[in-house]
Amino acid sequence: MTISYGFLSTYPPTQCGLATFTASLLRALTTSAPGDRAGVVRVVDSPTYLDRPEVIAQLALHSPASEEPAAAVLDRHDVVIVQHEYGIYGGADGVDLLPLLRRLRSPVIVVLHTVLGRPSTHQKLVLEQVVALAGAAVVMTEAARTLLLAEYDVAPDKITVIPHGTPEGRPPRRLEPSDRPVILTWGLLGPGKGIEWAISGMRAVRHLVPRPQYVIAGRTHPKVLTEQGEAYRLKLYARVRALGLAGLVTFERAYLEQDRLDRLIERADVVLLPYDSPDQATSGVLVEALAAYKPVIATTFPHAVETLSSGAGVLVPHRDGPAIGAALKRVLTEPGLAAGMHAEAKRIAQHSGWPVVAQRYRGLAAMLLSRMPVPL
């Protein structure tokens, strides 16, 4: 049995986590099962030139005229996989996705990248309708499943937990006594990333020998740039200066292509995820860090709590610079701690590679197709 998949999502060259996730899942699905194929309806702000053969149509935000052809293209596939985030579809809380879902006749798998613990009434209603219109909904952690069932009116038998896929692990960098330890945070920059608390935490390790270096890599999120300019980044620069950390904190402002990002991750001794939000259900950066077998320090958002509690990382409270500093000092100086975290990260990554995850999605798709009525 071969299966064709229609994806609805942002997609490269768009620079965001959903685009990267979709490209990875598409590649894993079409390479792990000979004969399976896929096409993408790319969500865009405005129509652009189609320069990737797998991108077969575009859904332009605030353009109702693009909805019907997008649905028609998706319906040419056996199963439709929809990536859901409130912010990528038009209308309040992405409500413009609902009419498109109602048009689809192929079974739909919706992948929920965010499950809010304190949704507004409208956010709750939108997500409940998205799940109701789908044949199955995927979350990436048990914590997200528990939250979804507790706070939203959704059918429990529709909810499946499939972890975020991890790329192939990279050889770890060994920390030598003469090396300068590298602490790394990467991703699109904007309020809510918690970088200000991480910078404050660097005060606790500024006297270590050799002196560590905190690298903050990534450009400002395009939507943040449009609405607020570089105000958040400038605020971070000011904090570095005010705390006297200019020699310890550096910024990589460009969006990093994967090869360059891989080299940067390989250099890192610790990956730091200081996110503000307690509702973050999944983090692609966390997944990539584990795939590289890196020790992780993260705030207590659900994905981190569930993934790191077995020993691959250290959890710290949100918005707590001293706690981040104390955790950094432990990982950089406590004998054997980083090595143990490395070993546990390797164990986790080996059980959640993209080929394994793709087979889970394929199994879910096959189940939905088996429930379809047989044509007379």
GROMACS .gro file of C-alpha atoms in nm:
model
  376
    1MET     CA    1   0.000   0.000   0.000
    2THR     CA    2   0.137   0.337  -0.104
    3ILE     CA    3   0.019   0.662   0.050
    4SER     CA    4   0.029   1.017  -0.078
    5TYR     CA    5   0.043   1.301   0.172
    6GLY     CA    6  -0.073   1.657   0.126
    7PHE     CA    7   0.088   1.901   0.371
    8LEU     CA    8  -0.057   2.236   0.474
    9SER     CA    9   0.209   2.442   0.652
   10THR     CA   10   0.471   2.708   0.628
   11TYR     CA   11   0.766   2.563   0.439
   12PRO     CA   12   1.123   2.656   0.340
   13PRO     CA   13   1.246   2.906   0.245
   14THR     CA   14   1.021   3.043   0.521
   15GLN     CA   15   1.241   3.053   0.829
   16CYS     CA   16   1.044   2.911   1.120
   17GLY     CA   17   1.018   2.594   1.326
   18LEU     CA   18   0.701   2.467   1.155
   19ALA     CA   19   0.862   2.498   0.813
   20THR     CA   20   1.165   2.300   0.927
   21PHE     CA   21   0.946   2.037   1.095
   22THR     CA   22   0.734   1.989   0.783
   23ALA     CA   23   1.036   1.954   0.555
   24SER     CA   24   1.190   1.694   0.788
   25LEU     CA   25   0.870   1.492   0.820
   26LEU     CA   26   0.802   1.504   0.445
   27ARG     CA   27   1.154   1.383   0.368
   28ALA     CA   28   1.131   1.101   0.624
   29LEU     CA   29   0.790   0.984   0.499
   30THR     CA   30   0.888   0.974   0.133
   31THR     CA   31   1.226   0.807   0.187
   32SER     CA   32   1.123   0.544   0.442
   33ALA     CA   33   0.842   0.393   0.233
   34PRO     CA   34   0.918   0.340  -0.140
   35GLY     CA   35   0.637   0.469  -0.358
   36ASP     CA   36   0.495   0.713  -0.103
   37ARG     CA   37   0.485   1.072  -0.223
   38ALA     CA   38   0.398   1.414  -0.088
   39GLY     CA   39   0.305   1.765  -0.194
   40VAL     CA   40   0.295   2.088   0.002
   41VAL     CA   41   0.047   2.373   0.008
   42ARG     CA   42   0.269   2.644   0.151
   43VAL     CA   43   0.117   2.906   0.382
   44VAL     CA   44   0.249   3.249   0.282
   45ASP     CA   45   0.175   3.614   0.354
   46SER     CA   46   0.151   3.676  -0.020
   47PRO     CA   47   0.205   3.453  -0.327
   48THR     CA   48   0.566   3.397  -0.423
   49TYR     CA   49   0.757   3.213  -0.693
   50LEU     CA   50   0.736   2.834  -0.650
   51ASP     CA   51   1.095   2.712  -0.668
   52ARG     CA   52   1.061   2.373  -0.496
   53PRO     CA   53   0.900   2.085  -0.688
   54GLU     CA   54   0.721   1.951  -0.381
   55VAL     CA   55   0.542   2.286  -0.328
   56ILE     CA   56   0.237   2.250  -0.548
   57ALA     CA   57   0.021   2.542  -0.431
   58GLN     CA   58   0.009   2.831  -0.189
   59LEU     CA   59  -0.243   2.948   0.068
   60ALA     CA   60  -0.211   3.326   0.088
   61LEU     CA   61  -0.321   3.480   0.416
   62HIS     CA   62  -0.609   3.727   0.396
   63SER     CA   63  -0.690   3.597   0.048
   64PRO     CA   64  -1.016   3.398   0.053
   65ALA     CA   65  -0.974   3.330  -0.318
   66SER     CA   66  -0.677   3.101  -0.248
   67GLU     CA   67  -0.873   2.878  -0.009
   68GLU     CA   68  -1.073   2.673  -0.261
   69PRO     CA   69  -0.781   2.587  -0.495
   70ALA     CA   70  -0.563   2.502  -0.193
   71ALA     CA   71  -0.826   2.260  -0.064
   72ALA     CA   72  -0.868   2.107  -0.409
   73VAL     CA   73  -0.494   2.041  -0.437
   74LEU     CA   74  -0.478   1.888  -0.091
   75ASP     CA   75  -0.773   1.660  -0.172
   76ARG     CA   76  -0.573   1.498  -0.451
   77HIS     CA   77  -0.377   1.321  -0.178
   78ASP     CA   78  -0.480   1.023   0.031
   79VAL     CA   79  -0.418   1.197   0.365
   80VAL     CA   80  -0.374   1.564   0.456
   81ILE     CA   81  -0.132   1.664   0.734
   82VAL     CA   82  -0.202   2.011   0.872
   83GLN     CA   83   0.051   2.187   1.097
   84HIS     CA   84  -0.133   2.400   1.351
   85GLU     CA   85  -0.014   2.713   1.528
   86TYR     CA   86  -0.247   2.998   1.613
   87GLY     CA   87  -0.024   3.255   1.446
   88ILE     CA   88   0.028   3.112   1.097
   89TYR     CA   89  -0.328   3.124   0.961
   90GLY     CA   90  -0.541   3.432   0.900
   91GLY     CA   91  -0.815   3.573   1.120
   92ALA     CA   92  -0.833   3.598   1.497
   93ASP     CA   93  -0.638   3.304   1.646
   94GLY     CA   94  -0.608   3.146   1.301
   95VAL     CA   95  -0.983   3.104   1.259
   96ASP     CA   96  -0.951   3.128   0.878
   97LEU     CA   97  -0.818   2.771   0.877
   98LEU     CA   98  -1.163   2.634   0.962
   99PRO     CA   99  -1.339   2.697   0.627
  100LEU     CA  100  -1.054   2.524   0.444
  101LEU     CA  101  -1.074   2.221   0.675
  102ARG     CA  102  -1.449   2.199   0.610
  103ARG     CA  103  -1.382   2.174   0.235
  104LEU     CA  104  -1.150   1.874   0.264
  105ARG     CA  105  -1.274   1.525   0.184
  106SER     CA  106  -0.947   1.338   0.243
  107PRO     CA  107  -0.884   1.237   0.605
  108VAL     CA  108  -0.690   1.497   0.803
  109ILE     CA  109  -0.415   1.463   1.062
  110VAL     CA  110  -0.365   1.790   1.249
  111VAL     CA  111  -0.035   1.837   1.432
  112LEU     CA  112  -0.078   2.063   1.735
  113HIS     CA  113   0.245   2.250   1.799
  114THR     CA  114   0.098   2.461   2.081
  115VAL     CA  115  -0.156   2.360   2.345
  116LEU     CA  116  -0.224   2.657   2.570
  117GLY     CA  117  -0.289   2.594   2.936
  118ARG     CA  118  -0.482   2.919   2.976
  119PRO     CA  119  -0.646   2.981   2.637
  120SER     CA  120  -0.886   3.263   2.574
  121THR     CA  121  -1.244   3.161   2.506
  122HIS     CA  122  -1.188   3.212   2.134
  123GLN     CA  123  -0.855   3.026   2.125
  124LYS     CA  124  -1.022   2.732   2.299
  125LEU     CA  125  -1.313   2.735   2.053
  126VAL     CA  126  -1.084   2.750   1.748
  127LEU     CA  127  -0.868   2.458   1.863
  128GLU     CA  128  -1.170   2.246   1.952
  129GLN     CA  129  -1.315   2.301   1.605
  130VAL     CA  130  -0.981   2.223   1.438
  131VAL     CA  131  -0.967   1.888   1.620
  132ALA     CA  132  -1.334   1.818   1.549
  133LEU     CA  133  -1.275   1.863   1.175
  134ALA     CA  134  -0.972   1.632   1.176
  135GLY     CA  135  -0.965   1.253   1.175
  136ALA     CA  136  -0.674   1.253   1.420
  137ALA     CA  137  -0.476   1.507   1.621
  138VAL     CA  138  -0.108   1.463   1.707
  139VAL     CA  139   0.064   1.615   2.009
  140MET     CA  140   0.431   1.560   2.081
  141THR     CA  141   0.434   1.499   2.456
  142GLU     CA  142   0.219   1.323   2.714
  143ALA     CA  143   0.201   1.655   2.899
  144ALA     CA  144   0.039   1.818   2.596
  145ARG     CA  145  -0.210   1.530   2.569
  146THR     CA  146  -0.303   1.558   2.935
  147LEU     CA  147  -0.350   1.934   2.904
  148LEU     CA  148  -0.555   1.902   2.585
  149LEU     CA  149  -0.794   1.651   2.742
  150ALA     CA  150  -0.823   1.850   3.065
  151GLU     CA  151  -0.882   2.197   2.921
  152TYR     CA  152  -1.052   2.137   2.584
  153ASP     CA  153  -1.363   1.958   2.471
  154VAL     CA  154  -1.204   1.708   2.231
  155ALA     CA  155  -1.258   1.338   2.163
  156PRO     CA  156  -0.990   1.141   2.354
  157ASP     CA  157  -0.973   0.870   2.088
  158LYS     CA  158  -0.859   1.127   1.831
  159ILE     CA  159  -0.546   1.223   2.025
  160THR     CA  160  -0.215   1.049   1.952
  161VAL     CA  161   0.126   1.125   2.101
  162ILE     CA  162   0.411   1.113   1.846
  163PRO     CA  163   0.738   1.276   1.955
  164HIS     CA  164   0.912   1.546   1.758
  165GLY     CA  165   1.165   1.377   1.529
  166THR     CA  166   1.536   1.415   1.590
  167PRO     CA  167   1.801   1.441   1.319
  168GLU     CA  168   2.096   1.205   1.318
  169GLY     CA  169   2.326   1.267   1.612
  170ARG     CA  170   2.647   1.459   1.560
  171PRO     CA  171   2.983   1.363   1.713
  172PRO     CA  172   3.012   1.538   2.050
  173ARG     CA  173   3.276   1.801   2.110
  174ARG     CA  174   3.498   1.710   2.402
  175LEU     CA  175   3.578   1.992   2.642
  176GLU     CA  176   3.954   2.021   2.690
  177PRO     CA  177   4.105   2.213   2.984
  178SER     CA  178   4.232   2.490   2.756
  179ASP     CA  179   3.903   2.533   2.570
  180ARG     CA  180   3.664   2.819   2.632
  181PRO     CA  181   3.325   2.664   2.715
  182VAL     CA  182   3.048   2.764   2.475
  183ILE     CA  183   2.690   2.813   2.597
  184LEU     CA  184   2.444   2.834   2.309
  185THR     CA  185   2.090   2.956   2.252
  186TRP     CA  186   1.955   2.969   1.897
  187GLY     CA  187   1.634   3.039   1.711
  188LEU     CA  188   1.430   3.339   1.598
  189LEU     CA  189   1.461   3.618   1.850
  190GLY     CA  190   1.175   3.803   2.018
  191PRO     CA  191   1.001   3.872   2.348
  192GLY     CA  192   0.920   3.553   2.537
  193LYS     CA  193   1.248   3.380   2.454
  194GLY     CA  194   1.377   3.469   2.801
  195ILE     CA  195   1.721   3.571   2.678
  196GLU     CA  196   1.736   3.859   2.928
  197TRP     CA  197   1.724   3.609   3.217
  198ALA     CA  198   1.998   3.398   3.057
  199ILE     CA  199   2.218   3.706   3.024
  200SER     CA  200   2.162   3.783   3.392
  201GLY     CA  201   2.259   3.425   3.475
  202MET     CA  202   2.597   3.470   3.309
  203ARG     CA  203   2.707   3.683   3.604
  204ALA     CA  204   2.737   3.363   3.809
  205VAL     CA  205   2.999   3.214   3.575
  206ARG     CA  206   3.191   3.524   3.468
  207HIS     CA  207   3.485   3.440   3.698
  208LEU     CA  208   3.530   3.080   3.584
  209VAL     CA  209   3.862   2.988   3.424
  210PRO     CA  210   3.856   2.949   3.131
  211ARG     CA  211   3.583   3.212   3.088
  212PRO     CA  212   3.271   3.077   2.917
  213GLN     CA  213   3.117   3.240   2.613
  214TYR     CA  214   2.740   3.271   2.567
  215VAL     CA  215   2.641   3.274   2.198
  216ILE     CA  216   2.290   3.394   2.108
  217ALA     CA  217   2.229   3.294   1.746
  218GLY     CA  218   1.943   3.394   1.522
  219ARG     CA  219   1.779   3.689   1.358
  220THR     CA  220   1.475   3.870   1.496
  221HIS     CA  221   1.144   3.698   1.418
  222PRO     CA  222   1.002   3.860   1.101
  223LYS     CA  223   0.665   3.939   1.265
  224VAL     CA  224   0.838   4.092   1.567
  225LEU     CA  225   1.059   4.294   1.333
  226THR     CA  226   0.753   4.428   1.150
  227GLU     CA  227   0.565   4.522   1.466
  228GLN     CA  228   0.843   4.623   1.707
  229GLY     CA  229   1.161   4.659   1.505
  230GLU     CA  230   1.478   4.561   1.691
  231ALA     CA  231   1.357   4.687   2.031
  232TYR     CA  232   1.401   4.348   2.201
  233ARG     CA  233   1.750   4.293   2.063
  234LEU     CA  234   1.856   4.645   2.164
  235LYS     CA  235   1.721   4.577   2.513
  236LEU     CA  236   1.942   4.268   2.531
  237TYR     CA  237   2.247   4.464   2.414
  238ALA     CA  238   2.179   4.720   2.688
  239ARG     CA  239   2.155   4.449   2.954
  240VAL     CA  240   2.487   4.298   2.846
  241ARG     CA  241   2.654   4.638   2.882
  242ALA     CA  242   2.483   4.719   3.212
  243LEU     CA  243   2.598   4.391   3.368
  244GLY     CA  244   2.954   4.425   3.240
  245LEU     CA  245   2.931   4.107   3.031
  246ALA     CA  246   3.052   4.238   2.696
  247GLY     CA  247   3.337   3.986   2.682
  248LEU     CA  248   3.113   3.691   2.767
  249VAL     CA  249   2.804   3.738   2.548
  250THR     CA  250   2.804   3.751   2.169
  251PHE     CA  251   2.525   3.767   1.911
  252GLU     CA  252   2.504   3.591   1.573
  253ARG     CA  253   2.243   3.806   1.399
  254ALA     CA  254   2.193   3.613   1.075
  255TYR     CA  255   1.952   3.328   1.011
  256LEU     CA  256   2.190   3.032   1.000
  257GLU     CA  257   2.176   2.780   0.719
  258GLN     CA  258   2.171   2.423   0.848
  259ASP     CA  259   2.538   2.346   0.780
  260ARG     CA  260   2.653   2.655   0.966
  261LEU     CA  261   2.409   2.590   1.250
  262ASP     CA  262   2.533   2.231   1.277
  263ARG     CA  263   2.889   2.355   1.319
  264LEU     CA  264   2.780   2.600   1.586
  265ILE     CA  265   2.589   2.331   1.776
  266GLU     CA  266   2.888   2.100   1.752
  267ARG     CA  267   3.102   2.366   1.924
  268ALA     CA  268   2.854   2.408   2.210
  269ASP     CA  269   2.915   2.257   2.552
  270VAL     CA  270   2.574   2.353   2.692
  271VAL     CA  271   2.247   2.447   2.520
  272LEU     CA  272   2.037   2.697   2.714
  273LEU     CA  273   1.659   2.731   2.663
  274PRO     CA  274   1.539   3.010   2.895
  275TYR     CA  275   1.187   3.044   2.749
  276ASP     CA  276   0.938   3.255   2.945
  277SER     CA  277   0.620   3.067   2.858
  278PRO     CA  278   0.508   2.778   3.080
  279ASP     CA  279   0.278   2.662   2.797
  280GLN     CA  280   0.536   2.572   2.531
  281ALA     CA  281   0.429   2.220   2.433
  282THR     CA  282   0.721   2.150   2.200
  283SER     CA  283   1.060   2.294   2.115
  284GLY     CA  284   1.250   2.211   1.799
  285VAL     CA  285   1.565   2.358   1.952
  286LEU     CA  286   1.539   2.113   2.243
  287VAL     CA  287   1.503   1.824   1.999
  288GLU     CA  288   1.807   1.932   1.797
  289ALA     CA  289   2.013   1.978   2.112
  290LEU     CA  290   1.936   1.623   2.223
  291ALA     CA  291   2.009   1.493   1.874
  292ALA     CA  292   2.355   1.645   1.912
  293TYR     CA  293   2.385   1.480   2.258
  294LYS     CA  294   2.429   1.819   2.426
  295PRO     CA  295   2.363   1.891   2.794
  296VAL     CA  296   2.058   2.118   2.818
  297ILE     CA  297   1.949   2.375   3.074
  298ALA     CA  298   1.585   2.473   3.025
  299THR     CA  299   1.300   2.642   3.202
  300THR     CA  300   1.011   2.423   3.313
  301PHE     CA  301   0.796   2.427   3.000
  302PRO     CA  302   0.611   2.097   2.940
  303HIS     CA  303   0.833   1.954   2.665
  304ALA     CA  304   1.147   2.017   2.872
  305VAL     CA  305   0.999   1.873   3.192
  306GLU     CA  306   0.891   1.555   3.017
  307THR     CA  307   1.208   1.511   2.813
  308LEU     CA  308   1.483   1.616   3.053
  309SER     CA  309   1.361   1.472   3.380
  310SER     CA  310   1.546   1.145   3.321
  311GLY     CA  311   1.881   1.321   3.337
  312ALA     CA  312   1.955   1.477   2.997
  313GLY     CA  313   1.925   1.826   3.136
  314VAL     CA  314   1.874   2.059   3.429
  315LEU     CA  315   1.540   2.236   3.480
  316VAL     CA  316   1.519   2.590   3.621
  317PRO     CA  317   1.228   2.820   3.709
  318HIS     CA  318   1.102   3.071   3.455
  319ARG     CA  319   1.238   3.428   3.466
  320ASP     CA  320   1.506   3.342   3.722
  321GLY     CA  321   1.854   3.463   3.629
  322PRO     CA  322   2.025   3.340   3.950
  323ALA     CA  323   1.881   2.989   3.900
  324ILE     CA  324   2.009   2.982   3.542
  325GLY     CA  325   2.350   3.096   3.663
  326ALA     CA  326   2.363   2.828   3.931
  327ALA     CA  327   2.269   2.559   3.678
  328LEU     CA  328   2.535   2.679   3.434
  329LYS     CA  329   2.798   2.670   3.706
  330ARG     CA  330   2.700   2.313   3.798
  331VAL     CA  331   2.713   2.182   3.443
  332LEU     CA  332   3.044   2.354   3.366
  333THR     CA  333   3.223   2.256   3.687
  334GLU     CA  334   3.064   1.952   3.854
  335PRO     CA  335   3.268   1.639   3.769
  336GLY     CA  336   3.078   1.385   3.559
  337LEU     CA  337   2.754   1.584   3.533
  338ALA     CA  338   2.789   1.692   3.168
  339ALA     CA  339   2.907   1.343   3.067
  340GLY     CA  340   2.601   1.184   3.228
  341MET     CA  341   2.369   1.430   3.057
  342HIS     CA  342   2.540   1.358   2.726
  343ALA     CA  343   2.482   0.983   2.767
  344GLU     CA  344   2.113   1.027   2.850
  345ALA     CA  345   2.063   1.269   2.557
  346LYS     CA  346   2.213   1.007   2.327
  347ARG     CA  347   1.976   0.740   2.459
  348ILE     CA  348   1.671   0.965   2.407
  349ALA     CA  349   1.775   1.072   2.057
  350GLN     CA  350   1.824   0.715   1.937
  351HIS     CA  351   1.458   0.636   2.008
  352SER     CA  352   1.309   0.939   1.833
  353GLY     CA  353   1.486   0.968   1.498
  354TRP     CA  354   1.287   1.097   1.203
  355PRO     CA  355   1.258   0.753   1.034
  356VAL     CA  356   1.097   0.611   1.352
  357VAL     CA  357   0.865   0.910   1.385
  358ALA     CA  358   0.769   0.888   1.016
  359GLN     CA  359   0.659   0.528   1.063
  360ARG     CA  360   0.429   0.640   1.343
  361TYR     CA  361   0.270   0.898   1.114
  362ARG     CA  362   0.240   0.642   0.836
  363GLY     CA  363   0.066   0.401   1.071
  364LEU     CA  364  -0.179   0.672   1.177
  365ALA     CA  365  -0.247   0.761   0.813
  366ALA     CA  366  -0.306   0.396   0.724
  367MET     CA  367  -0.553   0.363   1.012
  368LEU     CA  368  -0.752   0.666   0.894
  369LEU     CA  369  -0.760   0.531   0.538
  370SER     CA  370  -0.886   0.194   0.663
  371ARG     CA  371  -1.187   0.372   0.811
  372MET     CA  372  -1.282   0.539   0.485
  373PRO     CA  373  -1.597   0.400   0.319
  374VAL     CA  374  -1.531   0.167   0.028
  375PRO     CA  375  -1.654   0.319  -0.303
  376LEU     CA  376  -1.945   0.130  -0.456
   0.00000   0.00000   0.00000
